[in-house]
CSV table of C-alpha atoms in Angstrom, one decimal:
chain,number,residue,atom,x,y,z
A,1,UNK,CA,49.2,114.2,159.3
A,2,UNK,CA,51.1,111.1,158.4
A,3,UNK,CA,54.3,110.3,160.3
A,4,UNK,CA,57.5,110.4,158.3
A,5,UNK,CA,59.4,107.1,158.1
A,6,UNK,CA,62.3,105.8,156.0
A,7,UNK,CA,63.0,102.1,155.8
A,8,UNK,CA,66.2,100.5,154.6
A,9,UNK,CA,66.2,96.7,154.1
A,10,UNK,CA,68.2,94.0,152.4
A,11,UNK,CA,70.1,90.8,152.9
A,12,UNK,CA,72.9,90.4,155.4
A,13,UNK,CA,76.3,91.9,154.5
A,14,UNK,CA,74.9,94.2,151.9
A,15,UNK,CA,75.9,97.3,153.8
A,16,UNK,CA,72.7,98.5,155.4
A,17,UNK,CA,74.1,99.8,158.7
A,18,UNK,CA,76.9,101.9,157.1
A,19,UNK,CA,74.6,103.4,154.5
A,20,UNK,CA,71.9,104.1,157.1
A,21,UNK,CA,74.4,106.1,159.3
A,22,UNK,CA,75.5,108.2,156.4
A,23,UNK,CA,71.9,108.9,155.3
A,24,UNK,CA,70.9,109.7,158.9
A,25,UNK,CA,73.7,112.3,159.1
A,26,UNK,CA,72.3,114.2,156.1
A,27,UNK,CA,68.5,114.0,156.9
A,28,UNK,CA,68.5,114.6,160.7
A,29,UNK,CA,67.7,111.0,161.3
A,30,UNK,CA,67.7,108.5,164.1
A,31,UNK,CA,68.0,104.8,163.5
A,32,UNK,CA,65.8,101.9,164.7
A,33,UNK,CA,67.3,98.5,164.3
A,34,UNK,CA,65.0,96.0,162.6
A,35,UNK,CA,67.0,92.9,163.6
A,36,UNK,CA,65.7,90.1,165.7
A,37,UNK,CA,69.1,89.3,167.2
A,38,UNK,CA,70.6,92.7,167.9
A,39,UNK,CA,68.0,93.2,170.7
A,40,UNK,CA,70.0,90.9,172.9
A,41,UNK,CA,72.8,92.1,175.2
A,42,UNK,CA,76.1,90.2,174.7
A,43,UNK,CA,75.3,89.0,171.1
A,44,UNK,CA,77.4,91.6,169.4
A,45,UNK,CA,79.9,89.9,167.0
A,46,UNK,CA,77.6,87.3,165.6
A,47,UNK,CA,74.8,89.8,165.0
A,48,UNK,CA,77.1,92.4,163.4
A,49,UNK,CA,75.8,94.9,165.9
A,50,UNK,CA,77.0,98.4,165.2
A,51,UNK,CA,79.5,99.6,167.7
A,52,UNK,CA,79.3,103.0,169.4
A,53,UNK,CA,82.2,104.2,167.1
A,54,UNK,CA,80.3,102.9,164.0
A,55,UNK,CA,77.2,104.8,165.1
A,56,UNK,CA,79.0,108.1,164.6
A,57,UNK,CA,76.9,109.9,167.1
A,58,UNK,CA,73.6,108.9,165.5
A,59,UNK,CA,71.1,107.6,168.1
A,60,UNK,CA,70.3,103.9,167.6
A,61,UNK,CA,67.3,102.1,169.2
A,62,UNK,CA,66.2,98.5,169.7
A,63,UNK,CA,69.8,97.4,170.5
A,64,UNK,CA,70.7,95.6,173.8
A,65,UNK,CA,67.2,95.8,175.3
A,66,UNK,CA,67.0,92.2,176.5
A,67,UNK,CA,69.0,89.5,178.3
A,68,UNK,CA,69.8,86.4,176.1
A,69,UNK,CA,67.3,84.3,178.0
A,70,UNK,CA,64.3,86.6,177.5
A,71,UNK,CA,61.9,85.8,174.7
A,72,UNK,CA,61.1,88.4,172.0
A,73,UNK,CA,58.3,88.4,169.6
A,74,UNK,CA,57.0,90.1,166.5
A,75,UNK,CA,54.2,91.6,168.5
A,76,UNK,CA,56.6,93.1,171.0
A,77,UNK,CA,58.8,94.5,168.2
A,78,UNK,CA,55.7,96.0,166.5
A,79,UNK,CA,54.5,97.8,169.7
A,80,UNK,CA,57.9,99.2,170.6
A,81,UNK,CA,58.9,100.3,167.2
A,82,UNK,CA,55.6,102.0,166.4
A,83,UNK,CA,56.0,104.0,169.7
A,84,UNK,CA,59.6,104.9,168.8
A,85,UNK,CA,58.5,106.2,165.3
A,86,UNK,CA,55.9,108.5,167.0
A,87,UNK,CA,58.4,109.8,169.5
A,88,UNK,CA,61.2,110.5,167.0
A,89,UNK,CA,58.7,112.3,164.7
A,90,UNK,CA,57.5,114.4,167.7
A,91,UNK,CA,61.1,115.5,168.2
A,92,UNK,CA,61.3,116.7,164.6
A,93,UNK,CA,63.7,113.9,163.6
A,94,UNK,CA,63.3,111.3,160.9
A,95,UNK,CA,63.1,107.7,162.0
A,96,UNK,CA,65.0,105.3,159.8
A,97,UNK,CA,64.1,101.6,160.3
A,98,UNK,CA,67.0,99.5,159.2
A,99,UNK,CA,67.3,95.7,159.2
A,100,UNK,CA,66.9,92.4,157.5
A,101,UNK,CA,64.2,90.6,159.5
A,102,UNK,CA,61.4,90.9,157.0
A,103,UNK,CA,58.5,89.8,159.2
A,104,UNK,CA,59.4,92.4,161.8
A,105,UNK,CA,59.6,95.2,159.2
A,106,UNK,CA,56.3,94.3,157.7
A,107,UNK,CA,54.6,94.1,161.1
A,108,UNK,CA,55.4,97.7,161.6
A,109,UNK,CA,54.3,99.0,158.2
A,110,UNK,CA,51.1,97.0,157.6
A,111,UNK,CA,47.8,96.4,159.5
A,112,UNK,CA,48.8,93.1,161.1
A,113,UNK,CA,47.0,92.4,164.4
A,114,UNK,CA,48.3,89.7,166.8
A,115,UNK,CA,46.0,87.5,168.8
A,116,UNK,CA,46.0,88.3,172.5
A,117,UNK,CA,47.1,84.9,173.9
A,118,UNK,CA,48.6,84.5,177.4
A,119,UNK,CA,51.1,81.8,178.0
A,120,UNK,CA,49.6,78.7,179.5
A,121,UNK,CA,52.1,77.5,182.2
A,122,UNK,CA,50.6,74.0,182.5
A,123,UNK,CA,50.8,73.3,178.7
A,124,UNK,CA,54.3,74.9,178.5
A,125,UNK,CA,55.6,72.8,181.5
A,126,UNK,CA,54.2,69.6,180.0
A,127,UNK,CA,55.9,70.3,176.6
A,128,UNK,CA,59.2,71.3,178.3
A,129,UNK,CA,59.2,68.1,180.3
A,130,UNK,CA,58.7,66.0,177.2
A,131,UNK,CA,61.6,67.8,175.6
A,132,UNK,CA,63.9,67.1,178.6
A,133,UNK,CA,63.0,63.4,178.7
A,134,UNK,CA,62.9,62.7,174.9
A,135,UNK,CA,64.6,65.6,173.1
A,136,UNK,CA,63.3,68.5,171.1
A,137,UNK,CA,63.1,66.4,168.0
A,138,UNK,CA,60.0,64.6,169.4
A,139,UNK,CA,58.2,67.9,169.8
A,140,UNK,CA,59.4,69.1,166.4
A,141,UNK,CA,57.7,65.9,164.9
A,142,UNK,CA,54.5,66.8,166.7
A,143,UNK,CA,54.6,70.3,165.3
A,144,UNK,CA,55.2,69.0,161.8
A,145,UNK,CA,52.1,66.9,162.1
A,146,UNK,CA,49.8,69.8,163.0
A,147,UNK,CA,51.6,72.8,161.5
A,148,UNK,CA,54.0,71.8,158.7
A,149,UNK,CA,54.7,75.4,157.7
A,150,UNK,CA,55.9,76.3,161.2
A,151,UNK,CA,58.0,73.1,161.4
A,152,UNK,CA,59.8,74.0,158.2
A,153,UNK,CA,60.6,77.5,159.5
A,154,UNK,CA,61.6,76.6,163.1
A,155,UNK,CA,64.9,74.8,163.6
A,156,UNK,CA,64.7,71.4,165.2
A,157,UNK,CA,66.8,72.6,168.2
A,158,UNK,CA,64.9,75.8,168.7
A,159,UNK,CA,62.9,74.5,171.7
A,160,UNK,CA,61.4,77.9,172.7
A,161,UNK,CA,59.8,78.5,169.4
A,162,UNK,CA,58.7,74.8,169.0
A,163,UNK,CA,57.0,75.0,172.4
A,164,UNK,CA,55.3,78.3,171.6
A,165,UNK,CA,54.0,77.0,168.3
A,166,UNK,CA,52.5,73.9,169.9
A,167,UNK,CA,51.1,75.9,172.8
A,168,UNK,CA,49.3,78.2,170.4
A,169,UNK,CA,47.9,75.2,168.6
A,170,UNK,CA,46.7,73.7,171.8
A,171,UNK,CA,45.1,76.9,173.0
A,172,UNK,CA,43.4,77.9,169.8
A,173,UNK,CA,43.1,74.8,167.7
A,174,UNK,CA,44.7,76.7,164.8
A,175,UNK,CA,48.3,76.4,163.5
A,176,UNK,CA,50.7,79.1,164.7
A,177,UNK,CA,51.6,79.8,161.0
A,178,UNK,CA,48.0,81.2,160.5
A,179,UNK,CA,48.8,84.0,162.8
A,180,UNK,CA,52.1,84.8,161.1
A,181,UNK,CA,50.8,85.2,157.6
A,182,UNK,CA,50.9,88.9,156.9
A,183,UNK,CA,48.1,90.7,155.0
A,184,UNK,CA,48.7,92.4,151.7
A,185,UNK,CA,50.8,95.5,151.9
A,186,UNK,CA,48.8,98.6,152.9
A,187,UNK,CA,47.8,100.9,150.1
A,188,UNK,CA,49.5,104.3,150.2
A,189,UNK,CA,46.2,105.9,151.3
A,190,UNK,CA,45.9,103.5,154.2
A,191,UNK,CA,49.5,103.5,155.4
A,192,UNK,CA,50.0,105.6,158.5
A,193,UNK,CA,53.4,106.6,157.3
A,194,UNK,CA,54.8,109.0,154.8
A,195,UNK,CA,57.1,106.2,153.6
A,196,UNK,CA,60.4,105.9,151.8
A,197,UNK,CA,61.1,102.2,151.4
A,198,UNK,CA,64.7,101.5,150.2
A,199,UNK,CA,66.1,98.0,149.4
A,200,UNK,CA,69.8,97.3,149.1
A,201,UNK,CA,71.1,94.5,147.0
A,202,UNK,CA,73.8,93.5,144.5
A,203,UNK,CA,75.1,90.6,142.3
A,204,UNK,CA,74.7,87.3,144.0
A,205,UNK,CA,78.4,86.2,143.6
A,206,UNK,CA,79.6,89.4,145.2
A,207,UNK,CA,77.1,89.3,148.0
A,208,UNK,CA,78.1,85.7,148.8
A,209,UNK,CA,81.8,86.7,148.8
A,210,UNK,CA,81.0,89.4,151.3
A,211,UNK,CA,79.2,87.0,153.5
A,212,UNK,CA,82.1,84.6,153.5
A,213,UNK,CA,84.5,87.5,154.4
A,214,UNK,CA,82.2,88.6,157.1
A,215,UNK,CA,82.1,85.1,158.7
A,216,UNK,CA,85.9,85.0,158.7
A,217,UNK,CA,86.0,88.4,160.3
A,218,UNK,CA,83.5,87.5,163.0
A,219,UNK,CA,85.6,84.4,163.9
A,220,UNK,CA,88.7,86.5,163.9
A,221,UNK,CA,87.1,89.1,166.2
A,222,UNK,CA,86.2,86.4,168.7
A,223,UNK,CA,82.8,85.0,168.0
A,224,UNK,CA,83.7,81.7,169.6
A,225,UNK,CA,84.8,83.4,172.8
A,226,UNK,CA,81.6,85.5,172.7
A,227,UNK,CA,79.6,82.3,172.8
A,228,UNK,CA,81.8,80.8,175.6
A,229,UNK,CA,81.1,83.9,177.7
A,230,UNK,CA,77.4,83.6,177.2
A,231,UNK,CA,77.4,79.9,178.1
A,232,UNK,CA,79.7,80.5,181.1
A,233,UNK,CA,77.1,83.1,182.3
A,234,UNK,CA,74.6,80.3,182.6
A,235,UNK,CA,72.6,80.8,179.4
A,236,UNK,CA,71.4,77.4,178.1
A,237,UNK,CA,72.1,76.6,174.4
A,238,UNK,CA,68.3,76.2,173.9
A,239,UNK,CA,67.5,79.9,174.7
A,240,UNK,CA,66.0,81.8,171.8
A,241,UNK,CA,69.0,84.1,171.3
A,242,UNK,CA,71.5,81.2,170.9
A,243,UNK,CA,69.4,79.6,168.2
A,244,UNK,CA,70.4,82.4,165.8
A,245,UNK,CA,72.7,81.8,162.8
A,246,UNK,CA,76.3,81.8,164.0
A,247,UNK,CA,75.5,81.2,167.6
A,248,UNK,CA,74.0,77.8,167.2
A,249,UNK,CA,76.9,76.8,165.0
A,250,UNK,CA,79.4,77.8,167.6
A,251,UNK,CA,77.5,76.0,170.3
A,252,UNK,CA,77.7,72.8,168.3
A,253,UNK,CA,81.4,73.3,167.8
A,254,UNK,CA,81.9,73.9,171.6
A,255,UNK,CA,79.9,70.8,172.4
A,256,UNK,CA,82.2,68.7,170.1
A,257,UNK,CA,79.5,68.1,167.5
A,258,UNK,CA,81.4,69.9,164.8
A,259,UNK,CA,85.1,70.5,164.0
A,260,UNK,CA,86.1,74.1,163.5
A,261,UNK,CA,86.4,73.8,159.7
A,262,UNK,CA,82.9,72.1,159.6
A,263,UNK,CA,81.5,74.9,161.8
A,264,UNK,CA,82.9,77.6,159.5
A,265,UNK,CA,81.7,75.8,156.3
A,266,UNK,CA,78.2,75.4,157.7
A,267,UNK,CA,78.0,78.9,159.0
A,268,UNK,CA,78.9,80.3,155.6
A,269,UNK,CA,76.5,78.0,153.9
A,270,UNK,CA,73.6,78.8,156.2
A,271,UNK,CA,74.3,82.5,156.1
A,272,UNK,CA,74.2,82.4,152.3
A,273,UNK,CA,70.9,80.5,152.4
A,274,UNK,CA,69.5,83.1,154.9
A,275,UNK,CA,70.5,86.0,152.6
A,276,UNK,CA,68.7,84.2,149.7
A,277,UNK,CA,65.5,83.9,151.9
A,278,UNK,CA,65.8,87.5,152.8
A,279,UNK,CA,65.9,88.6,149.2
A,280,UNK,CA,63.0,86.4,148.3
A,281,UNK,CA,60.9,87.9,151.1
A,282,UNK,CA,61.7,91.5,150.2
A,283,UNK,CA,61.3,91.1,146.5
A,284,UNK,CA,57.6,90.4,147.0
A,285,UNK,CA,57.1,93.9,148.3
A,286,UNK,CA,56.5,96.2,145.3
A,287,UNK,CA,56.9,99.4,147.5
A,288,UNK,CA,60.7,98.9,147.8
A,289,UNK,CA,63.0,101.0,145.6
A,290,UNK,CA,66.1,99.0,144.9
A,291,UNK,CA,69.7,100.1,144.8
A,292,UNK,CA,72.8,98.1,144.0
A,293,UNK,CA,75.0,98.9,147.1
A,294,UNK,CA,77.7,96.4,146.2
A,295,UNK,CA,79.1,97.4,142.8
A,296,UNK,CA,78.3,101.1,143.1
A,297,UNK,CA,80.2,103.7,145.2
A,298,UNK,CA,78.6,104.2,148.6
A,299,UNK,CA,78.5,108.0,148.3
A,300,UNK,CA,76.3,107.7,145.2
A,301,UNK,CA,73.9,105.4,146.9
A,302,UNK,CA,73.7,107.6,150.0
A,303,UNK,CA,73.0,110.7,147.9
A,304,UNK,CA,70.3,109.0,145.9
A,305,UNK,CA,68.6,107.6,149.0
A,306,UNK,CA,68.8,111.1,150.6
A,307,UNK,CA,67.1,112.6,147.5
A,308,UNK,CA,64.4,110.0,147.7
A,309,UNK,CA,63.7,110.7,151.4
A,310,UNK,CA,63.7,114.4,150.8
A,311,UNK,CA,61.1,114.0,148.1
A,312,UNK,CA,58.9,111.8,150.1
A,313,UNK,CA,59.4,112.7,153.8
A,314,UNK,CA,59.8,116.4,153.8
A,315,UNK,CA,58.0,116.8,157.1
A,316,UNK,CA,60.7,114.6,158.7
A,317,UNK,CA,63.7,116.3,157.2
A,318,UNK,CA,65.3,119.5,158.3
């Protein structure tokens, strides 16, 4: 028997977390975060992590499972989330995977196998030494020469990912991007899940206005101080977690590379661009049933999503 699974995706600031909680309350659900930043402890404001009060008693998973200096990968996410889906189904609950990290979501749903490659300490040490002596830009240039696709995707200051991509190339002779290209979506007959796949969206101007308000709210809540605390705890700005949108902007501000107005402007701009990329990614997946969660009342969206889930995932709904 297929495992029941509901998935709710969409761009940042579209209201995924709020709607997911309301849906979970009606379908006996438990929520799994599909966000690549919310896995880190201490990265709360900048990742818009749901607070205990906002969770409203609904169990949430894949939050606060790593320290900021620990690396996290798609393969790790895939393994842990697939296990959680099984366990939640076994308890007679409905797992609801919620997030905006498209690659992570697809890795769970589709038959994507990751190469078993152990880190090579000698190669990694050599690359890190080059970065310390000459800067991460030098390594980024090397990556662009052998793997342009990865270089376009990885920020020039994201040393951990640059090193990993170069390490994979040195170990396998193949670009890292080859291993990240997902297969076609699994056909319904081949998918291991009884799947309800929901996408939330809305008019672009309204979405961008939401993003700008969210950035202002994050700064008002203390995003700058959150980053100060992380840096004071000894976490280097180059760790994977602090390369996320928002965190890297604040780091640049704290290092005197940006003024506060410049930081705010760039953070809003880059978050808008990120939302556009998220939408582009998800629009390619024809399995997604789309709802306008911005201009329509939330209660209507919740009720329609619940009806979709009840029609598809009856075994996971009580």
